[in-house]
Amino acid sequence: TKDLDRKIECVEKSCFWNPQNADYHHKIGLLYQQKASNKNISIEERMKLLNDAKYEIKTAIILLPAKGKYLASYGWLLGNLGEYDKAIKFFDKAIELNPTFELAWANKANTFFKLKRYDEALECVNKALELHPSWADVLKLKGMILINQGKNEEALECLDKALKLNPEDWSIWDNKGRALFNLKRFDEAIACFEKALELSPKNYEILHLKGLSLANLGRYEESIRCLNEALRLNPDFIPALIAKGEVLLNMDRYNEA
């Protein structure tokens, strides 16, 4: 955090002394976004940083309106602010300037995914992978899109490719586990969730999914242990509360359910 604050201070000074330099405005906008991603800051501080970033990147665009990189950054920022439809328009502008701008295609795909417009997301993600076939994050995104389309076998192919490129990404293991769960391949799903938990041990959502997988195999005691751990980490996590109640009913422990 101290290193980031020092970078911000240096670029802020550069912006002050060189107010017509679009790159400095773009850079400080990106740094504000980076600082806003810190989970330890308040919601108020996060929103201030994102709005400051919005101002700075917009200033960069005013100074250099034909710079695709700035347009794509502004689109990404709008997406982080929940302004998805506006974000797509800026990605479109960036792509119009440079049809081979793979990052703009990937970010547009991610925005369509957040809007649950999965067919459009798939078109964009395929374009991004056509330009950059060995991009683990985008292969993961494609896998997530396919899972939400009910195409779990195809999703597994993408996620396996992503894991070859980045086997230390817990979220790829998590999504592979979800695809296997949907296919009722519960033993394989559990193995994936366990690998994800090695990399992200306090992830209560994965513990919940592992607990569900164990329950589907009739391994109720192990399931309860997973669900209890999920609820220890997040006592208000409703899916785990519901799942625990159902498992207890299956165990004829009605009073505890």
Short mmCIF file of C-alpha atoms in Angstrom, two decimals, residues 18 84 93 184 195 205 222 225 242 257:
data_model
loop_
_atom_site.label_atom_id
_atom_site.label_comp_id
_atom_site.label_asym_id
_atom_site.label_seq_id
_atom_site.Cartn_x
_atom_site.Cartn_y
_atom_site.Cartn_z
CA ASN A 18 1.95 18.71 -16.96
CA TYR A 84 -22.57 -1.66 -17.87
CA LYS A 93 -15.39 2.82 -29.59
CA LYS A 184 -23.10 -34.86 -11.14
CA LYS A 195 -7.48 -27.74 -4.68
CA GLU A 205 -18.56 -20.28 -1.03
CA GLU A 222 -18.18 -34.58 6.21
CA ARG A 225 -18.18 -30.16 8.80
CA ILE A 242 -30.23 -23.92 3.89
CA ALA A 257 -32.40 -28.68 11.40
#
